[in-house]
Short mmCIF file of C-alpha atoms in Angstrom, two decimals:
data_model
loop_
_atom_site.label_atom_id
_atom_site.label_comp_id
_atom_site.label_asym_id
_atom_site.label_seq_id
_atom_site.Cartn_x
_atom_site.Cartn_y
_atom_site.Cartn_z
CA MET A 248 -3.38 29.09 0.08
CA ILE A 249 -6.39 27.31 -1.37
CA GLY A 250 -6.65 24.76 -4.13
CA THR A 251 -8.94 22.33 -5.92
CA ASP A 252 -8.17 19.05 -7.64
CA PHE A 253 -10.74 17.27 -9.77
CA THR A 254 -10.47 13.79 -11.27
CA SER A 255 -13.05 12.32 -13.62
CA ARG A 256 -12.93 8.71 -14.75
CA TYR A 257 -15.24 6.73 -16.99
CA ASP A 258 -15.03 2.93 -17.20
CA GLU A 259 -17.11 0.98 -19.68
CA ASN A 260 -17.26 -2.56 -20.98
CA THR A 261 -19.50 -4.24 -23.53
CA THR A 262 -19.82 -7.95 -24.28
CA ILE A 263 -21.53 -8.51 -27.63
CA PRO A 264 -24.22 -11.23 -27.58
CA GLY A 265 -22.96 -14.56 -28.86
CA LYS A 266 -19.25 -13.73 -28.55
CA ILE A 267 -18.78 -15.82 -25.38
CA PRO A 268 -19.74 -19.51 -25.80
CA ALA A 269 -22.80 -20.46 -23.78
CA SER A 270 -21.02 -23.60 -22.58
CA PHE A 271 -18.38 -21.39 -20.95
CA ASN A 272 -20.60 -18.63 -19.52
CA PRO A 273 -24.34 -18.63 -20.35
CA THR A 274 -24.86 -15.16 -18.87
CA ALA A 275 -22.04 -13.56 -20.86
CA ASN A 276 -23.28 -15.34 -24.00
CA GLN A 277 -26.45 -13.21 -23.81
CA GLY A 278 -24.39 -10.02 -23.84
CA ASN A 279 -23.98 -7.31 -21.24
CA ARG A 280 -22.80 -3.75 -20.84
CA GLN A 281 -21.58 -1.70 -17.91
CA ALA A 282 -20.75 2.00 -17.63
CA ASN A 283 -19.27 3.49 -14.48
CA PRO A 284 -18.52 7.24 -14.21
CA PHE A 285 -16.55 8.41 -11.17
CA GLN A 286 -15.67 11.90 -9.93
CA ILE A 287 -13.23 12.78 -7.14
CA TYR A 288 -13.06 16.31 -5.75
CA ASN A 289 -10.31 17.51 -3.42
CA TRP A 290 -10.48 20.96 -1.86
CA THR A 291 -7.60 22.18 0.29
CA GLY A 292 -6.99 25.31 2.29
CA ASN A 293 -3.86 26.21 4.25
CA PHE A 294 -3.11 29.25 6.37
CA TYR A 295 0.42 29.54 7.70
CA ALA A 296 2.24 32.25 9.65
CA ALA A 297 5.73 32.34 11.13
CA ALA A 298 7.94 34.77 13.01
CA SER A 299 11.67 34.55 13.74
CA PHE A 300 13.55 36.26 16.55
CA ALA A 301 17.14 36.42 17.77
CA LEU A 302 16.77 35.91 21.53
CA ASN A 303 20.50 36.54 21.92
CA PRO A 304 23.57 36.30 19.65
CA SER A 305 23.66 32.53 20.09
CA LEU A 306 19.98 31.58 20.28
CA ASN A 307 17.37 31.95 17.53
CA SER A 308 13.66 31.25 17.77
CA THR A 309 11.09 30.55 15.06
CA THR A 310 7.43 30.34 16.02
CA SER A 311 4.85 29.19 13.49
CA GLY A 312 1.24 28.15 13.41
CA GLY A 313 -1.56 27.55 11.01
CA LEU A 314 -4.89 26.09 10.00
CA LEU A 315 -5.45 23.23 7.57
CA TYR A 316 -8.60 22.27 5.71
CA TYR A 317 -9.02 19.12 3.61
CA HIS A 318 -12.28 18.18 1.93
CA GLN A 319 -12.62 15.10 -0.28
CA ARG A 320 -15.77 14.02 -2.07
CA PHE A 321 -16.12 10.83 -4.09
CA HIS A 322 -19.13 10.16 -6.30
CA GLY A 323 -19.66 7.12 -8.46
CA VAL A 324 -22.39 5.39 -10.44
CA LEU A 325 -22.35 1.68 -11.26
CA ALA A 326 -24.73 0.74 -14.07
CA ARG A 327 -24.97 -2.70 -15.67
CA VAL A 328 -27.43 -4.44 -17.97
CA GLN A 329 -27.66 -8.10 -19.02
CA GLN A 330 -29.26 -9.79 -22.03
CA LEU A 331 -28.12 -7.01 -24.34
CA THR A 332 -30.05 -6.51 -27.56
CA ALA A 333 -27.92 -7.40 -30.59
CA GLY A 334 -26.66 -4.35 -32.45
CA THR A 335 -26.97 -1.93 -29.54
CA ASN A 336 -24.26 -0.39 -27.39
CA SER A 337 -26.50 1.34 -24.88
CA LEU A 338 -27.57 0.65 -21.32
CA ALA A 339 -31.13 1.07 -22.53
CA GLY A 340 -30.74 -2.00 -24.73
CA GLY A 341 -30.60 -4.53 -21.90
CA VAL A 342 -33.37 -6.61 -20.35
CA ILE A 343 -32.06 -7.01 -16.79
CA GLN A 344 -30.87 -3.71 -15.32
CA ASN A 345 -28.77 -3.18 -12.21
CA ASP A 346 -27.55 0.16 -10.94
CA SER A 347 -26.22 1.75 -7.81
CA GLU A 348 -24.82 5.09 -6.70
CA THR A 349 -22.36 5.98 -3.97
CA THR A 350 -21.19 9.24 -2.43
CA GLN A 351 -18.46 9.44 0.20
CA GLU A 352 -17.30 12.65 1.82
CA THR A 353 -14.56 13.41 4.34
CA ILE A 354 -13.61 16.74 5.91
CA THR A 355 -10.55 17.32 8.10
CA ILE A 356 -9.84 20.52 10.00
CA GLY A 357 -6.43 20.79 11.60
CA ARG A 358 -4.62 23.35 13.72
CA PHE A 359 -0.94 23.36 14.64
CA LEU A 360 1.61 25.35 16.62
CA GLU A 361 5.38 24.88 16.38
CA GLU A 362 8.39 26.35 18.17
CA ARG A 363 11.93 25.87 16.86
CA LEU A 364 15.08 26.91 18.73
CA GLY A 365 18.54 26.99 17.22
CA TYR A 366 21.73 27.37 19.23
CA LYS A 367 24.82 28.59 17.37
CA ASN A 368 23.48 26.93 14.23
CA ARG A 369 24.58 23.59 15.71
CA VAL A 370 21.86 22.43 18.08
CA PHE A 371 18.20 22.54 17.06
CA VAL A 372 15.14 21.67 19.15
CA THR A 373 11.60 21.65 17.77
CA ALA A 374 8.34 21.18 19.67
CA ALA A 375 4.97 21.05 17.94
CA LEU A 376 1.34 20.26 18.66
CA ARG A 377 -1.38 19.50 16.13
CA SER A 378 -5.12 19.08 16.69
CA ASP A 379 -7.34 17.32 14.14
CA ASP A 380 -11.08 16.96 13.78
CA ASN A 381 -12.45 14.65 11.10
CA THR A 382 -15.97 13.85 9.95
CA SER A 383 -15.14 10.13 9.91
CA PHE A 384 -14.62 10.07 13.69
CA GLY A 385 -17.41 8.59 15.79
CA LYS A 386 -19.93 11.04 17.24
CA ARG A 387 -18.75 10.26 20.77
CA PHE A 388 -15.15 11.19 19.93
CA GLY A 389 -13.92 14.77 19.62
CA ASN A 390 -10.58 16.18 18.53
CA ILE A 391 -7.29 14.31 18.68
CA LEU A 392 -3.93 15.84 19.63
CA TYR A 393 -0.62 14.88 18.04
CA PRO A 394 2.51 16.15 19.86
CA ARG A 395 6.01 16.11 18.38
CA LEU A 396 9.47 16.77 19.82
CA SER A 397 12.72 16.55 17.87
CA ALA A 398 16.35 17.50 18.36
CA SER A 399 19.47 17.49 16.21
CA TRP A 400 23.11 18.27 16.91
CA VAL A 401 25.69 19.03 14.23
CA LEU A 402 28.47 17.42 16.19
CA SER A 403 31.14 18.12 13.62
CA GLU A 404 30.73 21.89 14.19
CA GLU A 405 31.88 21.64 17.79
CA PRO A 406 35.44 22.79 18.56
CA PHE A 407 36.22 19.58 20.42
CA PHE A 408 35.26 17.35 17.48
CA PRO A 409 38.40 15.77 16.01
CA THR A 410 39.17 16.49 12.37
CA ALA A 411 39.39 13.60 9.94
CA ASP A 412 40.40 13.37 6.31
CA TRP A 413 37.41 11.17 5.50
CA LEU A 414 34.61 13.00 7.36
CA ARG A 415 33.11 16.32 6.29
CA ALA A 416 30.08 16.57 8.61
CA LEU A 417 28.25 14.52 11.24
CA LYS A 418 24.78 15.21 12.62
CA LEU A 419 23.00 13.30 15.39
CA ARG A 420 19.21 13.38 15.55
CA ALA A 421 16.32 12.06 17.61
CA ALA A 422 12.57 12.55 17.51
CA TYR A 423 9.39 11.50 19.25
CA GLY A 424 5.94 12.13 17.89
CA SER A 425 2.42 10.94 17.30
CA SER A 426 0.45 10.46 14.12
CA GLY A 427 -2.93 9.03 13.28
CA LEU A 428 -4.90 7.05 10.74
CA HIS A 429 -8.52 8.15 10.50
CA PRO A 430 -11.33 5.69 9.75
CA GLY A 431 -13.01 5.43 6.38
CA PRO A 432 -15.84 7.86 5.49
CA THR A 433 -18.64 5.50 6.61
CA ASP A 434 -16.84 3.24 9.11
CA ALA A 435 -18.33 5.02 12.14
CA GLN A 436 -21.78 5.60 10.66
CA GLN A 437 -24.83 3.43 10.84
CA PHE A 438 -26.38 3.49 7.40
CA PHE A 439 -29.14 1.79 5.45
CA VAL A 440 -29.33 0.28 1.98
CA ALA A 441 -32.42 0.66 -0.17
CA THR A 442 -33.96 -2.59 -1.37
CA PRO A 443 -37.33 -3.56 -2.84
CA VAL A 444 -39.65 -5.50 -0.54
CA ALA A 445 -42.54 -7.67 -1.74
CA VAL A 446 -45.83 -6.68 -0.10
CA ALA A 447 -48.95 -8.42 -1.35
CA SER A 448 -47.01 -9.58 -4.42
CA VAL A 449 -46.04 -5.98 -5.21
CA ASP A 450 -42.51 -4.54 -4.84
CA VAL A 451 -42.41 -1.48 -2.59
CA PRO A 452 -39.41 0.55 -1.37
CA GLY A 453 -37.67 -0.78 1.73
CA VAL A 454 -34.36 -0.61 3.56
CA THR A 455 -31.96 -2.96 5.29
CA ILE A 456 -29.07 -2.13 7.60
CA GLY A 457 -25.97 -1.69 5.45
CA GLY A 458 -23.56 -0.95 8.27
CA LEU A 459 -23.88 -1.13 12.04
CA GLY A 460 -21.46 1.76 12.62
CA ASN A 461 -19.53 2.60 15.77
CA SER A 462 -20.24 5.95 17.43
CA ALA A 463 -17.13 5.58 19.63
CA LEU A 464 -14.76 4.92 16.73
CA LYS A 465 -11.59 6.99 16.88
CA PRO A 466 -8.43 7.23 14.78
CA GLU A 467 -5.65 4.71 15.08
CA ARG A 468 -2.85 6.45 16.96
CA THR A 469 0.86 5.72 16.51
CA ASN A 470 3.61 6.91 18.85
CA GLU A 471 7.09 6.69 17.38
CA LEU A 472 10.59 7.15 18.73
CA GLU A 473 13.46 7.35 16.28
CA PHE A 474 17.11 8.26 16.39
CA GLY A 475 20.06 8.12 14.04
CA PHE A 476 22.74 10.11 12.29
CA ASP A 477 23.65 11.72 8.97
CA ALA A 478 27.25 11.78 7.80
CA GLU A 479 28.89 13.44 4.82
CA LEU A 480 32.08 11.72 3.76
CA LYS A 481 34.83 13.42 1.80
CA PRO A 482 35.78 10.52 -0.46
CA ALA A 483 33.42 10.23 -3.43
CA ASP A 484 31.16 13.00 -2.07
CA ALA A 485 29.32 10.31 -0.14
CA HIS A 486 26.36 10.65 2.22
CA LEU A 487 25.38 8.05 4.81
CA ALA A 488 22.19 8.00 6.91
CA LEU A 489 21.15 5.51 9.59
CA THR A 490 17.82 5.49 11.44
CA PHE A 491 16.45 3.24 14.17
CA TYR A 492 12.76 3.45 15.00
CA ASN A 493 10.31 1.96 17.46
CA LYS A 494 6.63 2.70 17.11
CA VAL A 495 3.51 1.42 18.77
CA SER A 496 0.01 1.81 17.35
CA HIS A 497 -2.86 2.01 19.82
CA ASP A 498 -6.57 1.71 19.12
CA ALA A 499 -5.77 -0.12 15.88
CA LEU A 500 -8.61 0.00 13.34
CA ILE A 501 -9.68 -3.62 12.93
CA ASN A 502 -12.53 -4.82 10.73
CA VAL A 503 -14.42 -7.38 12.82
CA THR A 504 -16.73 -9.88 11.11
CA LEU A 505 -20.27 -9.95 12.50
CA PRO A 506 -22.41 -13.08 12.84
CA PRO A 507 -24.92 -13.47 9.99
CA THR A 508 -27.76 -13.74 12.51
CA CYS A 509 -27.47 -10.09 13.57
CA GLY A 510 -28.93 -8.81 10.30
CA CYS A 511 -26.84 -5.66 10.60
CA GLY A 512 -24.21 -5.90 7.89
CA THR A 513 -21.22 -8.16 7.53
CA SER A 514 -18.57 -6.36 9.59
CA VAL A 515 -17.84 -3.39 11.83
CA PHE A 516 -14.69 -1.42 12.57
CA ARG A 517 -13.47 -1.31 16.15
CA ASN A 518 -10.47 0.12 17.97
CA LEU A 519 -8.78 -3.00 19.28
CA GLY A 520 -5.46 -3.52 21.03
CA SER A 521 -2.06 -2.38 19.84
CA VAL A 522 0.60 -3.23 17.27
CA ALA A 523 4.37 -2.77 17.76
CA ASN A 524 6.74 -2.11 14.88
CA LYS A 525 10.47 -1.54 15.12
CA GLY A 526 13.27 -1.56 12.62
CA VAL A 527 16.26 0.05 11.00
CA GLU A 528 16.81 1.97 7.76
CA ILE A 529 20.14 2.77 6.14
CA SER A 530 20.86 4.70 2.97
CA ALA A 531 24.01 5.76 1.17
CA ALA A 532 24.77 7.91 -1.85
CA ALA A 533 28.12 8.44 -3.53
CA THR A 534 29.74 9.74 -6.68
CA VAL A 535 31.87 6.78 -7.69
CA ILE A 536 33.34 8.34 -10.85
CA HIS A 537 33.72 12.06 -11.42
CA ARG A 538 35.70 13.00 -14.50
CA ARG A 539 35.36 15.49 -17.29
CA ASN A 540 33.25 13.30 -19.58
CA VAL A 541 32.17 10.53 -17.21
CA ASN A 542 30.14 10.74 -14.00
CA PHE A 543 28.63 7.83 -12.08
CA ASP A 544 26.33 8.35 -9.06
CA VAL A 545 25.11 5.44 -6.95
CA ASN A 546 22.31 5.31 -4.35
CA ALA A 547 21.69 2.31 -2.12
CA SER A 548 19.31 1.61 0.74
CA ALA A 549 18.40 -1.28 3.01
CA TRP A 550 15.80 -1.76 5.70
CA GLY A 551 14.51 -4.30 8.17
CA THR A 552 11.35 -4.26 10.24
CA ARG A 553 9.56 -6.42 12.79
CA SER A 554 5.83 -6.00 13.31
CA ARG A 555 3.82 -7.83 15.96
CA VAL A 556 0.32 -7.60 17.38
CA ARG A 557 0.70 -6.96 21.12
CA SER A 558 -2.91 -7.26 22.29
CA LEU A 559 -6.50 -7.18 21.07
CA GLY A 560 -8.29 -6.23 24.22
CA LYS A 561 -9.99 -8.23 26.91
CA GLY A 562 -11.49 -11.55 25.85
CA ILE A 563 -10.33 -11.46 22.21
CA ALA A 564 -7.83 -14.19 21.32
CA ALA A 565 -7.74 -13.63 17.55
CA ILE A 566 -9.63 -12.05 14.67
CA ILE A 567 -10.01 -14.42 11.73
CA PHE A 568 -10.56 -13.01 8.24
CA GLY A 569 -9.05 -13.07 4.75
CA LEU A 570 -10.05 -14.23 1.31
CA GLY A 571 -12.24 -17.29 1.78
CA GLY A 572 -13.07 -16.18 5.32
CA ALA A 573 -10.37 -17.92 7.36
CA THR A 574 -6.96 -17.60 5.71
CA GLN A 575 -5.56 -14.77 7.87
CA ARG A 576 -5.52 -13.68 11.49
CA ILE A 577 -4.78 -10.73 13.67
CA GLN A 578 -3.43 -12.54 16.72
CA PRO A 579 -1.09 -11.44 19.52
CA GLY A 580 2.49 -12.57 18.97
CA TYR A 581 2.26 -12.57 15.17
CA ALA A 582 2.51 -10.01 12.38
CA PRO A 583 -0.82 -8.39 11.45
CA GLY A 584 -2.64 -10.41 8.80
CA ALA A 585 -0.55 -13.55 9.38
CA TYR A 586 -1.55 -16.59 7.32
CA PHE A 587 -2.96 -19.57 9.25
CA GLN A 588 -3.98 -22.88 7.72
CA VAL A 589 -4.08 -26.54 8.70
CA PRO A 590 -0.67 -28.02 7.77
CA TYR A 591 -0.21 -31.28 5.91
CA THR A 592 2.45 -33.82 5.05
CA PHE A 593 2.74 -36.02 1.99
CA ALA A 594 4.81 -38.89 0.64
CA ASP A 595 4.75 -40.88 -2.59
CA THR A 596 4.54 -44.16 -0.69
CA ASN A 597 4.04 -46.39 -3.74
CA LYS A 598 6.71 -44.56 -5.79
CA ASP A 599 4.42 -44.14 -8.81
CA GLY A 600 5.11 -40.41 -9.19
CA LEU A 601 1.52 -39.52 -8.32
CA ILE A 602 0.11 -38.16 -5.06
CA GLY A 603 -3.29 -39.55 -4.11
CA SER A 604 -5.64 -38.58 -1.29
CA GLY A 605 -4.32 -41.45 0.85
CA GLU A 606 -0.79 -40.05 0.63
CA VAL A 607 -1.63 -36.63 2.09
CA HIS A 608 -2.19 -36.31 5.84
CA LEU A 609 -3.67 -33.19 7.42
CA GLY A 610 -2.85 -31.80 10.83
CA THR A 611 -5.43 -31.23 13.53
CA THR A 612 -5.41 -27.44 13.87
CA ALA A 613 -4.46 -24.35 11.89
CA THR A 614 -0.88 -23.14 12.37
CA PHE A 615 1.17 -20.13 11.30
CA GLN A 616 2.16 -20.29 7.61
CA GLY A 617 3.89 -16.93 7.14
CA GLN A 618 3.29 -13.20 7.06
CA PRO A 619 1.97 -11.26 4.06
CA PHE A 620 4.33 -8.28 4.35
CA PRO A 621 8.12 -8.23 3.76
CA ASP A 622 10.35 -7.82 6.81
CA HIS A 623 13.52 -6.70 5.00
CA GLY A 624 14.57 -5.34 1.65
CA GLY A 625 16.71 -2.88 -0.22
CA SER A 626 17.23 -0.94 -3.42
CA LEU A 627 20.10 0.05 -5.69
CA SER A 628 20.05 2.78 -8.32
CA GLY A 629 22.67 4.46 -10.43
CA THR A 630 23.06 7.20 -13.00
CA LEU A 631 25.85 7.10 -15.58
CA SER A 632 26.43 10.42 -17.37
CA LEU A 633 28.59 10.62 -20.50
CA PHE A 634 29.88 13.80 -22.13
CA GLU A 635 27.31 15.78 -20.08
CA ARG A 636 24.71 14.77 -22.69
CA PHE A 637 23.72 11.15 -22.14
CA HIS A 638 22.30 9.91 -18.83
CA LEU A 639 21.62 6.22 -18.24
CA TYR A 640 19.56 5.45 -15.11
CA GLY A 641 18.58 2.12 -13.56
CA LEU A 642 16.70 1.07 -10.42
CA VAL A 643 16.63 -2.41 -8.86
CA ASP A 644 14.91 -3.27 -5.60
CA GLY A 645 14.03 -6.36 -3.61
CA ARG A 646 11.73 -7.34 -0.75
CA PHE A 647 11.97 -10.49 1.30
CA GLY A 648 10.56 -12.45 4.22
CA ASN A 649 6.90 -12.74 3.25
CA LYS A 650 4.45 -15.13 1.65
CA LEU A 651 1.46 -14.57 -0.61
CA PHE A 652 -1.73 -16.60 -0.83
CA ASN A 653 -1.90 -17.73 -4.47
CA SER A 654 -5.67 -17.97 -4.51
CA THR A 655 -5.72 -17.90 -8.31
CA GLU A 656 -3.96 -21.28 -8.48
CA GLN A 657 -6.00 -22.63 -5.56
CA PHE A 658 -9.23 -21.61 -7.32
CA ARG A 659 -8.15 -23.18 -10.62
CA CYS A 660 -7.19 -26.43 -8.90
CA GLY A 661 -10.58 -26.47 -7.21
CA LEU A 662 -12.11 -26.45 -10.70
CA ASN A 663 -9.78 -29.24 -11.85
CA ASN A 664 -8.02 -26.76 -14.13
CA CYS A 665 -4.40 -26.74 -12.98
CA ARG A 666 -1.22 -28.71 -13.57
CA GLY A 667 -1.27 -30.29 -10.12
CA ARG A 668 -4.59 -31.98 -10.92
CA ASN A 669 -4.00 -32.96 -14.56
CA ASP A 670 -0.30 -33.39 -15.33
CA PRO A 671 1.27 -36.63 -14.04
CA THR A 672 4.71 -35.05 -14.47
CA ALA A 673 3.87 -32.14 -12.16
CA PRO A 674 6.15 -31.81 -9.11
CA LEU A 675 4.95 -33.85 -6.15
CA ALA A 676 4.57 -30.68 -4.06
CA GLU A 677 2.11 -29.23 -6.60
CA GLN A 678 0.12 -32.46 -6.67
CA ALA A 679 0.05 -32.59 -2.87
CA ALA A 680 -1.16 -28.97 -2.63
CA ALA A 681 -4.02 -29.76 -5.01
CA VAL A 682 -5.00 -32.88 -3.05
CA ALA A 683 -4.76 -31.03 0.28
CA ASN A 684 -6.98 -28.32 -1.17
CA ILE A 685 -9.69 -30.91 -1.83
CA LEU A 686 -9.26 -32.25 1.70
CA GLY A 687 -9.86 -28.79 3.16
CA THR A 688 -6.60 -26.85 3.60
CA GLN A 689 -5.07 -24.16 1.42
CA ALA A 690 -1.66 -24.24 3.10
CA GLY A 691 0.03 -25.37 -0.11
CA TYR A 692 -0.83 -22.07 -1.78
CA MET A 693 0.81 -19.82 0.83
CA GLN A 694 3.88 -19.36 -1.36
CA ASP A 695 7.22 -17.62 -0.86
CA ALA A 696 6.95 -14.12 -2.32
CA ASP A 697 10.55 -12.85 -2.11
CA PHE A 698 11.51 -10.94 -5.23
CA ILE A 699 14.05 -8.74 -6.95
CA LYS A 700 12.76 -6.37 -9.65
CA LEU A 701 14.28 -4.20 -12.32
CA ARG A 702 11.90 -1.32 -11.73
CA GLU A 703 13.16 1.18 -14.24
CA LEU A 704 15.72 1.74 -16.96
CA SER A 705 15.96 5.04 -18.82
CA LEU A 706 18.19 6.91 -21.23
CA THR A 707 18.08 10.71 -21.51
CA TYR A 708 19.78 12.90 -24.09
CA ASP A 709 20.27 16.61 -23.32
CA ALA A 710 20.37 18.48 -26.61
CA PRO A 711 23.00 21.21 -27.04
CA ALA A 712 21.98 24.85 -26.77
CA ARG A 713 22.39 25.41 -30.51
CA LEU A 714 19.65 22.85 -31.16
CA SER A 715 17.18 24.04 -28.51
CA SER A 716 17.66 27.67 -29.55
CA ARG A 717 16.34 26.86 -33.03
CA ILE A 718 12.88 26.41 -31.54
CA GLY A 719 13.25 29.27 -29.09
CA ALA A 720 13.75 26.98 -26.08
CA SER A 721 16.24 27.33 -23.26
CA SER A 722 16.65 23.55 -22.95
CA LEU A 723 15.61 20.41 -24.80
CA SER A 724 15.91 16.75 -23.80
CA PHE A 725 14.67 13.36 -25.01
CA THR A 726 14.00 10.38 -22.72
CA LEU A 727 13.21 6.73 -23.37
CA ALA A 728 12.20 4.84 -20.21
CA GLY A 729 11.02 1.33 -19.45
CA ARG A 730 9.32 0.24 -16.23
CA ASN A 731 8.57 -3.15 -14.65
CA LEU A 732 11.13 -4.72 -16.95
CA ALA A 733 12.09 -7.91 -15.08
CA THR A 734 11.21 -9.90 -11.95
CA TRP A 735 13.22 -12.63 -10.26
CA THR A 736 11.13 -14.64 -7.81
CA LYS A 737 10.18 -18.16 -6.72
CA TYR A 738 6.53 -17.16 -6.46
CA LYS A 739 4.47 -19.31 -8.82
CA GLY A 740 1.80 -16.72 -9.62
CA LEU A 741 1.98 -13.84 -12.07
CA ASP A 742 3.52 -11.29 -9.69
CA PRO A 743 4.55 -11.44 -6.00
CA GLU A 744 3.21 -7.93 -5.27
CA LEU A 745 -0.39 -8.59 -6.29
CA ASN A 746 -3.27 -8.10 -3.88
CA GLU A 747 -6.88 -8.43 -4.91
CA ALA A 748 -8.01 -6.37 -1.91
CA GLY A 749 -5.77 -3.35 -2.45
CA GLN A 750 -4.99 -1.76 0.94
CA ASN A 751 -8.02 -3.29 2.62
CA ASN A 752 -7.11 -3.70 6.29
CA PHE A 753 -4.41 -6.39 5.98
CA THR A 754 -6.39 -8.68 3.64
CA THR A 755 -3.74 -9.98 1.21
CA ALA A 756 -4.23 -12.50 -1.59
CA ASP A 757 -3.56 -12.94 -5.30
CA PHE A 758 -6.91 -13.79 -6.89
CA LEU A 759 -7.35 -13.27 -10.64
CA THR A 760 -5.47 -9.98 -10.26
CA GLN A 761 -3.99 -7.98 -13.12
CA PRO A 762 -0.21 -7.70 -12.64
CA PRO A 763 1.74 -4.50 -13.31
CA VAL A 764 2.40 -4.24 -17.03
CA ARG A 765 5.82 -3.84 -18.62
CA TYR A 766 5.88 -0.69 -20.68
CA TRP A 767 8.11 1.82 -22.44
CA ILE A 768 7.50 5.54 -22.72
CA GLY A 769 9.09 8.31 -24.73
CA ARG A 770 9.21 11.84 -23.41
CA VAL A 771 10.33 15.20 -24.80
CA ASN A 772 11.06 17.98 -22.29
CA VAL A 773 11.15 21.55 -23.56
CA ALA A 774 11.77 24.61 -21.38
CA PHE A 775 11.28 28.17 -22.58
#
């Protein structure tokens, strides 16, 4: 099986000269325009073959194998002009021109072999091995092997299993396997960036080192052991699943900041140390009401996880990074990306309701302020069906145990543009955070980011056959759905899930980031 996916995106923005006051932004006042076309190509190819045999009346075997091919190519152009000529909407109408072009390509070739044995349709054992080669691996690293072994036992099918009025089926399961995270397309490569160089007062083409690269870079490897059970309960047609897992990542891909004096880029990826992650997941589904004209299905889940850096290799105590350069750390004994800042204390000693610089006292060294990722959470969803025509669906979820660096508020306070700096009625904690920010610590902006969200609410109407048949359709339905409808949180920023860095190697901060929008959509589904 082969396939191709193509995505084309075009972003543009024009600021008309004179629309932005010069006192606010002199550069924007002169006008500018940017146009950025992007194309993403994905080519896939899969070859799969399988054969099944009955080794004896009780034992069945299924052997399978295959080849996998993934090829992704990203191409983008960034073009921007400043001092735009009035009346024009073209890149050619600007005085100062800036442009750049990027192409990133990744190819993965995989091979796998799997053997599955089934005994009396009760006990199943599967062993598999996969080999991957990826163009983003360092030149000194070859293929990587990922083994997998799993077993399951439908215990309720055994003759000795006691019958129960409340239990329909019970399956025990366990698995051990390896997976990997490959580096980015250019993380292992040394590359150069073109730049003009002045020679005898004339600009000539030149290059600088854009990335140092790492020829020994290899994928981050995770070994995971998990076990649990699945149970089907007779009352309410319920299903219950419980899973415990323990996984350890080796050769973690860590972005290490380089000293400015090296002249070889700002950072380099290295395989450093290991990270341990263990936790539990539980889910349940049940039909609470099942009558002729009313049906109510409920799904619930909960999870908890604990992630800690175990080691970073010989001679490395911590890796300091984050927005601003020193807000986060990868340090043994803490969650990856943990926030560290110098703590402070404050007190309104003169009881005037204002916190001054003399009433805030900083500590002597940076300490742990919290982790950026939740360590427990859950979700609850339900579908209420009436008269087999109307279906009301809702989804609520929550995540807890983490903090988020509110760099937006910290930045505004640094510009004397926040409540903590200007409003004498502001809470003392806000005033103290603003004062501490001036004194050199951002600890007051590492804020609790627990939240509960109403993710989705929808209503669907299934039209009767007599209505759909009028247009020659076999079925017809109408749906109205709303998403991101409500958030309950103590976080003081716009949204507790924001991250200006995306999924950029643990860097986590809210800095002038667009929050998810609340929106409603209408949909008509027609089947012929």
